[in-house]
């Protein structure tokens, strides 16, 4: 139950992402998000399209069919396709059904296949690793109540734990980040200062250890208040209007200077699907 943006918004966001990163990932591949691989190709940036799998089989069918189409397209920007996001954590269906979905995609596409799960889900269901080419792992020390320095170290160590558990597999940190507002859990406080501190601490560690990563998220998402409470809308490097948050300006100077060319429409609960 997220927001379905306009294609013009996606185009401006993907273009802007080239000043932030060399790759973008989408949670869903239907609706407007089906255009993202083409937009990435036009912008010269890699794409990791994902299928949003959940408890409704007919929606899963739509997502999988489009994901397979993207994986067969020959679009050179598509680095890999991601079959589901935190499926085992949510428990929308069984691991056996998950494996069937993964195999169905893997048998038909021309690119590597990945799934994105929390660390505990990989440890509880190691059989999933044999089914995919890439292990996507999502790590959020904020929810564990860790202070910044320990949180940064935990992020690195969690990825390394997965690498040791499944040697020879490509592991990508598909989500990590820190909210700029929304409350305190244990020793973890959501604030501008702490989000910037976490960024400064963890990025050099990941780079030094040659770990591939995707920061979550590029922009704040107002609708996430409903699902995640106070911190939900505040994980972005940018505000929802596309402006760089002041706490990140010194960390992303080229991005801050370039500015965002997003159309003026404000994304709110009124435009949800």
mmCIF file of C-alpha atoms in Angstrom:
data_model
loop_
_atom_site.group_PDB
_atom_site.id
_atom_site.type_symbol
_atom_site.label_atom_id
_atom_site.label_comp_id
_atom_site.label_asym_id
_atom_site.label_seq_id
_atom_site.Cartn_x
_atom_site.Cartn_y
_atom_site.Cartn_z
ATOM 1 C CA UNK A 1 0.000 0.000 0.000
ATOM 2 C CA UNK A 2 2.523 2.557 -1.123
ATOM 3 C CA UNK A 3 2.398 5.411 -3.575
ATOM 4 C CA UNK A 4 2.257 5.016 -7.329
ATOM 5 C CA UNK A 5 4.245 7.990 -8.673
ATOM 6 C CA UNK A 6 3.917 9.617 -12.049
ATOM 7 C CA UNK A 7 6.334 8.510 -14.756
ATOM 8 C CA UNK A 8 7.605 12.103 -14.886
ATOM 9 C CA UNK A 9 8.464 11.868 -11.181
ATOM 10 C CA UNK A 10 10.263 8.580 -11.677
ATOM 11 C CA UNK A 11 12.199 10.030 -14.591
ATOM 12 C CA UNK A 12 13.407 12.996 -12.545
ATOM 13 C CA UNK A 13 14.211 10.772 -9.555
ATOM 14 C CA UNK A 14 16.249 8.311 -11.635
ATOM 15 C CA UNK A 15 18.097 11.152 -13.341
ATOM 16 C CA UNK A 16 18.830 12.698 -9.966
ATOM 17 C CA UNK A 17 19.993 9.332 -8.581
ATOM 18 C CA UNK A 18 22.946 9.456 -10.958
ATOM 19 C CA UNK A 19 24.446 12.126 -8.655
ATOM 20 C CA UNK A 20 23.997 9.821 -5.655
ATOM 21 C CA UNK A 21 24.786 6.305 -6.824
ATOM 22 C CA UNK A 22 25.510 3.966 -9.708
ATOM 23 C CA UNK A 23 22.419 1.789 -9.163
ATOM 24 C CA UNK A 24 18.817 2.014 -8.010
ATOM 25 C CA UNK A 25 16.423 -0.627 -6.770
ATOM 26 C CA UNK A 26 12.648 -0.760 -7.016
ATOM 27 C CA UNK A 27 10.380 -2.580 -4.585
ATOM 28 C CA UNK A 28 7.671 -3.174 -7.195
ATOM 29 C CA UNK A 29 7.796 -3.752 -10.962
ATOM 30 C CA UNK A 30 4.164 -3.146 -11.951
ATOM 31 C CA UNK A 31 2.260 0.142 -12.364
ATOM 32 C CA UNK A 32 4.535 3.103 -13.115
ATOM 33 C CA UNK A 33 7.579 1.255 -11.783
ATOM 34 C CA UNK A 34 7.597 -0.879 -14.939
ATOM 35 C CA UNK A 35 9.195 2.131 -16.667
ATOM 36 C CA UNK A 36 12.180 2.317 -14.290
ATOM 37 C CA UNK A 37 14.514 -0.074 -16.180
ATOM 38 C CA UNK A 38 14.062 1.945 -19.381
ATOM 39 C CA UNK A 39 14.626 5.203 -17.478
ATOM 40 C CA UNK A 40 17.775 3.751 -15.913
ATOM 41 C CA UNK A 41 19.083 2.785 -19.328
ATOM 42 C CA UNK A 42 18.503 6.335 -20.563
ATOM 43 C CA UNK A 43 20.352 7.747 -17.527
ATOM 44 C CA UNK A 44 23.260 5.307 -17.691
ATOM 45 C CA UNK A 45 22.616 3.802 -14.253
ATOM 46 C CA UNK A 46 22.165 0.178 -13.177
ATOM 47 C CA UNK A 47 18.764 -1.118 -12.093
ATOM 48 C CA UNK A 48 17.642 -3.859 -9.698
ATOM 49 C CA UNK A 49 13.884 -4.232 -10.362
ATOM 50 C CA UNK A 50 11.968 -6.092 -7.673
ATOM 51 C CA UNK A 51 8.682 -7.971 -7.442
ATOM 52 C CA UNK A 52 6.536 -6.930 -4.486
ATOM 53 C CA UNK A 53 5.249 -10.271 -3.222
ATOM 54 C CA UNK A 54 2.647 -10.491 -0.474
ATOM 55 C CA UNK A 55 -0.409 -12.322 0.759
ATOM 56 C CA UNK A 56 -2.532 -11.843 -2.375
ATOM 57 C CA UNK A 57 -1.722 -14.496 -5.021
ATOM 58 C CA UNK A 58 -3.257 -12.566 -7.925
ATOM 59 C CA UNK A 59 -1.029 -9.561 -7.177
ATOM 60 C CA UNK A 60 1.960 -11.874 -6.928
ATOM 61 C CA UNK A 61 1.134 -13.208 -10.385
ATOM 62 C CA UNK A 62 1.099 -9.696 -11.841
ATOM 63 C CA UNK A 63 4.433 -8.829 -10.243
ATOM 64 C CA UNK A 64 6.123 -12.065 -11.296
ATOM 65 C CA UNK A 65 4.906 -11.837 -14.884
ATOM 66 C CA UNK A 66 6.260 -8.303 -15.224
ATOM 67 C CA UNK A 67 9.525 -9.203 -13.489
ATOM 68 C CA UNK A 68 10.072 -12.077 -15.919
ATOM 69 C CA UNK A 69 9.347 -9.754 -18.829
ATOM 70 C CA UNK A 70 11.947 -7.285 -17.547
ATOM 71 C CA UNK A 71 14.445 -10.092 -16.986
ATOM 72 C CA UNK A 72 13.965 -11.276 -20.567
ATOM 73 C CA UNK A 73 14.111 -7.802 -22.110
ATOM 74 C CA UNK A 74 17.841 -7.628 -22.746
ATOM 75 C CA UNK A 75 17.940 -4.146 -21.178
ATOM 76 C CA UNK A 76 21.653 -3.701 -20.303
ATOM 77 C CA UNK A 77 20.835 -1.566 -17.258
ATOM 78 C CA UNK A 78 19.175 -4.516 -15.471
ATOM 79 C CA UNK A 79 21.926 -5.915 -13.250
ATOM 80 C CA UNK A 80 19.630 -8.420 -11.518
ATOM 81 C CA UNK A 81 15.979 -8.983 -10.623
ATOM 82 C CA UNK A 82 14.815 -9.263 -7.005
ATOM 83 C CA UNK A 83 12.052 -11.778 -6.270
ATOM 84 C CA UNK A 84 10.410 -10.428 -3.124
ATOM 85 C CA UNK A 85 11.280 -8.211 -0.177
ATOM 86 C CA UNK A 86 11.351 -9.508 3.441
ATOM 87 C CA UNK A 87 8.848 -12.219 2.534
ATOM 88 C CA UNK A 88 10.031 -14.598 5.259
ATOM 89 C CA UNK A 89 10.016 -11.835 7.875
ATOM 90 C CA UNK A 90 6.384 -10.966 7.126
ATOM 91 C CA UNK A 91 5.255 -14.575 6.748
ATOM 92 C CA UNK A 92 2.900 -13.940 3.835
ATOM 93 C CA UNK A 93 3.466 -17.443 2.490
ATOM 94 C CA UNK A 94 5.614 -20.528 3.086
ATOM 95 C CA UNK A 95 9.271 -21.009 2.213
ATOM 96 C CA UNK A 96 8.177 -23.762 -0.168
ATOM 97 C CA UNK A 97 5.971 -21.322 -2.081
ATOM 98 C CA UNK A 98 8.790 -18.783 -2.072
ATOM 99 C CA UNK A 99 11.146 -21.308 -3.648
ATOM 100 C CA UNK A 100 8.575 -22.059 -6.354
ATOM 101 C CA UNK A 101 8.339 -18.355 -7.199
ATOM 102 C CA UNK A 102 12.134 -17.986 -7.280
ATOM 103 C CA UNK A 103 12.596 -21.021 -9.533
ATOM 104 C CA UNK A 104 9.870 -19.843 -11.868
ATOM 105 C CA UNK A 105 11.686 -16.542 -12.404
ATOM 106 C CA UNK A 106 15.157 -18.066 -12.535
ATOM 107 C CA UNK A 107 14.160 -20.536 -15.246
ATOM 108 C CA UNK A 108 12.937 -17.775 -17.553
ATOM 109 C CA UNK A 109 15.191 -14.727 -17.175
ATOM 110 C CA UNK A 110 18.605 -13.893 -18.610
ATOM 111 C CA UNK A 111 20.001 -12.011 -15.609
ATOM 112 C CA UNK A 112 21.029 -12.933 -12.044
ATOM 113 C CA UNK A 113 18.212 -13.517 -9.559
ATOM 114 C CA UNK A 114 18.185 -12.217 -5.990
ATOM 115 C CA UNK A 115 15.899 -11.971 -2.983
ATOM 116 C CA UNK A 116 16.075 -9.404 -0.170
ATOM 117 C CA UNK A 117 15.643 -10.619 3.408
ATOM 118 C CA UNK A 118 16.599 -9.664 6.944
ATOM 119 C CA UNK A 119 19.642 -11.411 8.410
ATOM 120 C CA UNK A 120 17.631 -13.640 10.740
ATOM 121 C CA UNK A 121 15.522 -14.881 7.816
ATOM 122 C CA UNK A 122 18.654 -15.980 5.930
ATOM 123 C CA UNK A 123 19.889 -17.816 9.026
ATOM 124 C CA UNK A 124 16.526 -19.482 9.648
ATOM 125 C CA UNK A 125 16.057 -20.504 5.997
ATOM 126 C CA UNK A 126 19.529 -21.264 4.578
ATOM 127 C CA UNK A 127 17.932 -23.328 1.827
ATOM 128 C CA UNK A 128 16.972 -20.074 0.104
ATOM 129 C CA UNK A 129 20.624 -19.254 -0.609
ATOM 130 C CA UNK A 130 20.911 -22.237 -2.946
ATOM 131 C CA UNK A 131 18.059 -20.886 -5.076
ATOM 132 C CA UNK A 132 19.475 -17.447 -5.909
ATOM 133 C CA UNK A 133 22.562 -15.858 -7.443
ATOM 134 C CA UNK A 134 22.614 -12.856 -5.091
ATOM 135 C CA UNK A 135 21.790 -12.641 -1.391
ATOM 136 C CA UNK A 136 20.240 -9.299 -0.523
ATOM 137 C CA UNK A 137 20.324 -8.483 3.187
ATOM 138 C CA UNK A 138 18.609 -5.593 4.997
ATOM 139 C CA UNK A 139 20.077 -4.301 8.246
ATOM 140 C CA UNK A 140 18.590 -1.645 10.534
ATOM 141 C CA UNK A 141 20.485 -1.218 13.828
ATOM 142 C CA UNK A 142 18.145 1.642 14.766
ATOM 143 C CA UNK A 143 15.330 -0.856 15.376
ATOM 144 C CA UNK A 144 17.729 -2.824 17.582
ATOM 145 C CA UNK A 145 18.332 0.209 19.801
ATOM 146 C CA UNK A 146 22.078 0.415 19.100
ATOM 147 C CA UNK A 147 24.134 3.563 19.600
ATOM 148 C CA UNK A 148 25.742 5.002 16.457
ATOM 149 C CA UNK A 149 29.278 3.574 16.626
ATOM 150 C CA UNK A 150 28.019 0.132 17.586
ATOM 151 C CA UNK A 151 25.289 0.386 14.939
ATOM 152 C CA UNK A 152 27.828 1.063 12.191
ATOM 153 C CA UNK A 153 30.003 -1.851 13.289
ATOM 154 C CA UNK A 154 26.930 -4.094 13.530
ATOM 155 C CA UNK A 155 25.993 -3.260 9.944
ATOM 156 C CA UNK A 156 29.390 -4.358 8.668
ATOM 157 C CA UNK A 157 29.589 -7.443 10.875
ATOM 158 C CA UNK A 158 26.107 -8.606 9.864
ATOM 159 C CA UNK A 159 27.043 -8.569 6.178
ATOM 160 C CA UNK A 160 30.304 -10.362 6.939
ATOM 161 C CA UNK A 161 28.410 -12.990 8.936
ATOM 162 C CA UNK A 162 26.266 -13.703 5.888
ATOM 163 C CA UNK A 163 29.356 -13.859 3.662
ATOM 164 C CA UNK A 164 30.932 -16.445 5.978
ATOM 165 C CA UNK A 165 27.714 -18.447 6.177
ATOM 166 C CA UNK A 166 27.409 -18.665 2.386
ATOM 167 C CA UNK A 167 30.933 -18.487 0.919
ATOM 168 C CA UNK A 168 31.100 -17.908 -2.796
ATOM 169 C CA UNK A 169 27.739 -16.153 -2.937
ATOM 170 C CA UNK A 170 27.476 -12.509 -3.967
ATOM 171 C CA UNK A 171 26.056 -10.572 -1.011
ATOM 172 C CA UNK A 172 24.569 -7.081 -1.380
ATOM 173 C CA UNK A 173 23.416 -4.863 1.469
ATOM 174 C CA UNK A 174 20.073 -4.025 -0.156
ATOM 175 C CA UNK A 175 18.797 -1.737 2.613
ATOM 176 C CA UNK A 176 20.335 0.133 5.538
ATOM 177 C CA UNK A 177 19.968 3.618 6.941
ATOM 178 C CA UNK A 178 19.006 5.824 9.884
ATOM 179 C CA UNK A 179 15.895 8.001 10.338
ATOM 180 C CA UNK A 180 16.237 11.755 10.856
ATOM 181 C CA UNK A 181 13.162 11.969 13.117
ATOM 182 C CA UNK A 182 10.696 9.723 14.897
ATOM 183 C CA UNK A 183 11.782 8.852 18.428
ATOM 184 C CA UNK A 184 14.226 6.822 20.533
ATOM 185 C CA UNK A 185 14.601 3.051 20.872
ATOM 186 C CA UNK A 186 17.118 2.013 23.529
ATOM 187 C CA UNK A 187 20.300 3.945 22.732
ATOM 188 C CA UNK A 188 19.183 4.739 19.186
ATOM 189 C CA UNK A 189 17.717 8.188 18.609
ATOM 190 C CA UNK A 190 16.243 9.285 15.300
ATOM 191 C CA UNK A 191 17.699 12.714 14.542
ATOM 192 C CA UNK A 192 19.470 14.698 11.839
ATOM 193 C CA UNK A 193 22.732 14.536 13.779
ATOM 194 C CA UNK A 194 22.596 10.770 14.305
ATOM 195 C CA UNK A 195 21.579 10.018 10.714
ATOM 196 C CA UNK A 196 24.612 11.957 9.485
ATOM 197 C CA UNK A 197 26.874 10.308 12.096
ATOM 198 C CA UNK A 198 25.720 6.840 11.080
ATOM 199 C CA UNK A 199 26.328 7.696 7.414
ATOM 200 C CA UNK A 200 29.846 9.014 8.167
ATOM 201 C CA UNK A 201 30.708 5.950 10.260
ATOM 202 C CA UNK A 202 29.319 3.136 8.149
ATOM 203 C CA UNK A 203 30.061 4.152 4.540
ATOM 204 C CA UNK A 204 33.889 4.065 4.910
ATOM 205 C CA UNK A 205 33.631 0.648 6.606
ATOM 206 C CA UNK A 206 31.595 -0.755 3.734
ATOM 207 C CA UNK A 207 33.912 0.740 1.125
ATOM 208 C CA UNK A 208 37.053 -0.521 2.859
ATOM 209 C CA UNK A 209 35.624 -4.040 2.976
ATOM 210 C CA UNK A 210 34.426 -3.898 -0.648
ATOM 211 C CA UNK A 211 30.787 -4.478 0.300
ATOM 212 C CA UNK A 212 28.134 -3.546 -2.258
ATOM 213 C CA UNK A 213 25.357 -1.483 -0.724
ATOM 214 C CA UNK A 214 22.131 0.399 -1.436
ATOM 215 C CA UNK A 215 21.185 3.125 1.025
ATOM 216 C CA UNK A 216 17.565 3.339 2.120
ATOM 217 C CA UNK A 217 16.126 5.650 1.158
ATOM 218 C CA UNK A 218 16.751 8.356 -1.391
ATOM 219 C CA UNK A 219 13.664 10.389 -0.336
ATOM 220 C CA UNK A 220 11.315 10.542 2.640
ATOM 221 C CA UNK A 221 8.031 8.692 2.121
ATOM 222 C CA UNK A 222 5.109 10.206 4.039
ATOM 223 C CA UNK A 223 2.841 7.161 3.670
ATOM 224 C CA UNK A 224 5.187 4.976 5.762
ATOM 225 C CA UNK A 225 3.850 6.587 8.956
ATOM 226 C CA UNK A 226 0.996 4.081 8.818
ATOM 227 C CA UNK A 227 3.271 1.026 8.679
ATOM 228 C CA UNK A 228 6.278 2.078 10.793
ATOM 229 C CA UNK A 229 5.039 4.812 13.114
ATOM 230 C CA UNK A 230 7.099 7.911 13.898
ATOM 231 C CA UNK A 231 10.365 7.043 12.104
ATOM 232 C CA UNK A 232 8.614 5.671 9.006
ATOM 233 C CA UNK A 233 8.485 8.839 6.881
ATOM 234 C CA UNK A 234 12.023 10.005 7.762
ATOM 235 C CA UNK A 235 14.577 7.569 6.268
ATOM 236 C CA UNK A 236 15.510 9.625 3.212
ATOM 237 C CA UNK A 237 18.672 11.473 2.293
ATOM 238 C CA UNK A 238 16.248 13.969 0.725
ATOM 239 C CA UNK A 239 12.991 15.477 1.934
ATOM 240 C CA UNK A 240 9.856 14.285 0.120
ATOM 241 C CA UNK A 241 10.054 17.411 -2.073
ATOM 242 C CA UNK A 242 13.467 16.322 -3.321
ATOM 243 C CA UNK A 243 15.617 18.797 -1.398
ATOM 244 C CA UNK A 244 18.757 17.453 0.288
ATOM 245 C CA UNK A 245 18.416 17.398 4.067
ATOM 246 C CA UNK A 246 20.823 19.935 5.632
ATOM 247 C CA UNK A 247 22.490 17.228 7.740
ATOM 248 C CA UNK A 248 23.627 15.462 4.545
ATOM 249 C CA UNK A 249 24.711 18.504 2.539
ATOM 250 C CA UNK A 250 28.363 18.277 3.605
ATOM 251 C CA UNK A 251 28.365 14.506 2.981
ATOM 252 C CA UNK A 252 26.797 14.806 -0.485
ATOM 253 C CA UNK A 253 28.126 18.142 -1.759
ATOM 254 C CA UNK A 254 27.672 17.429 -5.483
ATOM 255 C CA UNK A 255 24.150 16.212 -4.874
ATOM 256 C CA UNK A 256 23.276 19.227 -2.747
ATOM 257 C CA UNK A 257 24.609 21.582 -5.394
ATOM 258 C CA UNK A 258 22.828 19.954 -8.320
ATOM 259 C CA UNK A 259 19.292 20.369 -6.996
ATOM 260 C CA UNK A 260 16.222 18.268 -7.732
ATOM 261 C CA UNK A 261 14.050 18.639 -10.825
ATOM 262 C CA UNK A 262 11.008 16.826 -9.423
ATOM 263 C CA UNK A 263 7.603 18.078 -10.624
ATOM 264 C CA UNK A 264 5.707 20.125 -8.019
ATOM 265 C CA UNK A 265 3.100 17.465 -7.108
ATOM 266 C CA UNK A 266 3.330 16.574 -3.407
ATOM 267 C CA UNK A 267 2.979 12.869 -2.665
ATOM 268 C CA UNK A 268 0.464 12.297 0.154
ATOM 269 C CA UNK A 269 -2.012 9.634 1.257
ATOM 270 C CA UNK A 270 -4.448 11.037 -1.332
ATOM 271 C CA UNK A 271 -2.493 9.447 -4.216
ATOM 272 C CA UNK A 272 -2.093 5.961 -2.821
ATOM 273 C CA UNK A 273 -3.278 2.888 -4.668
#
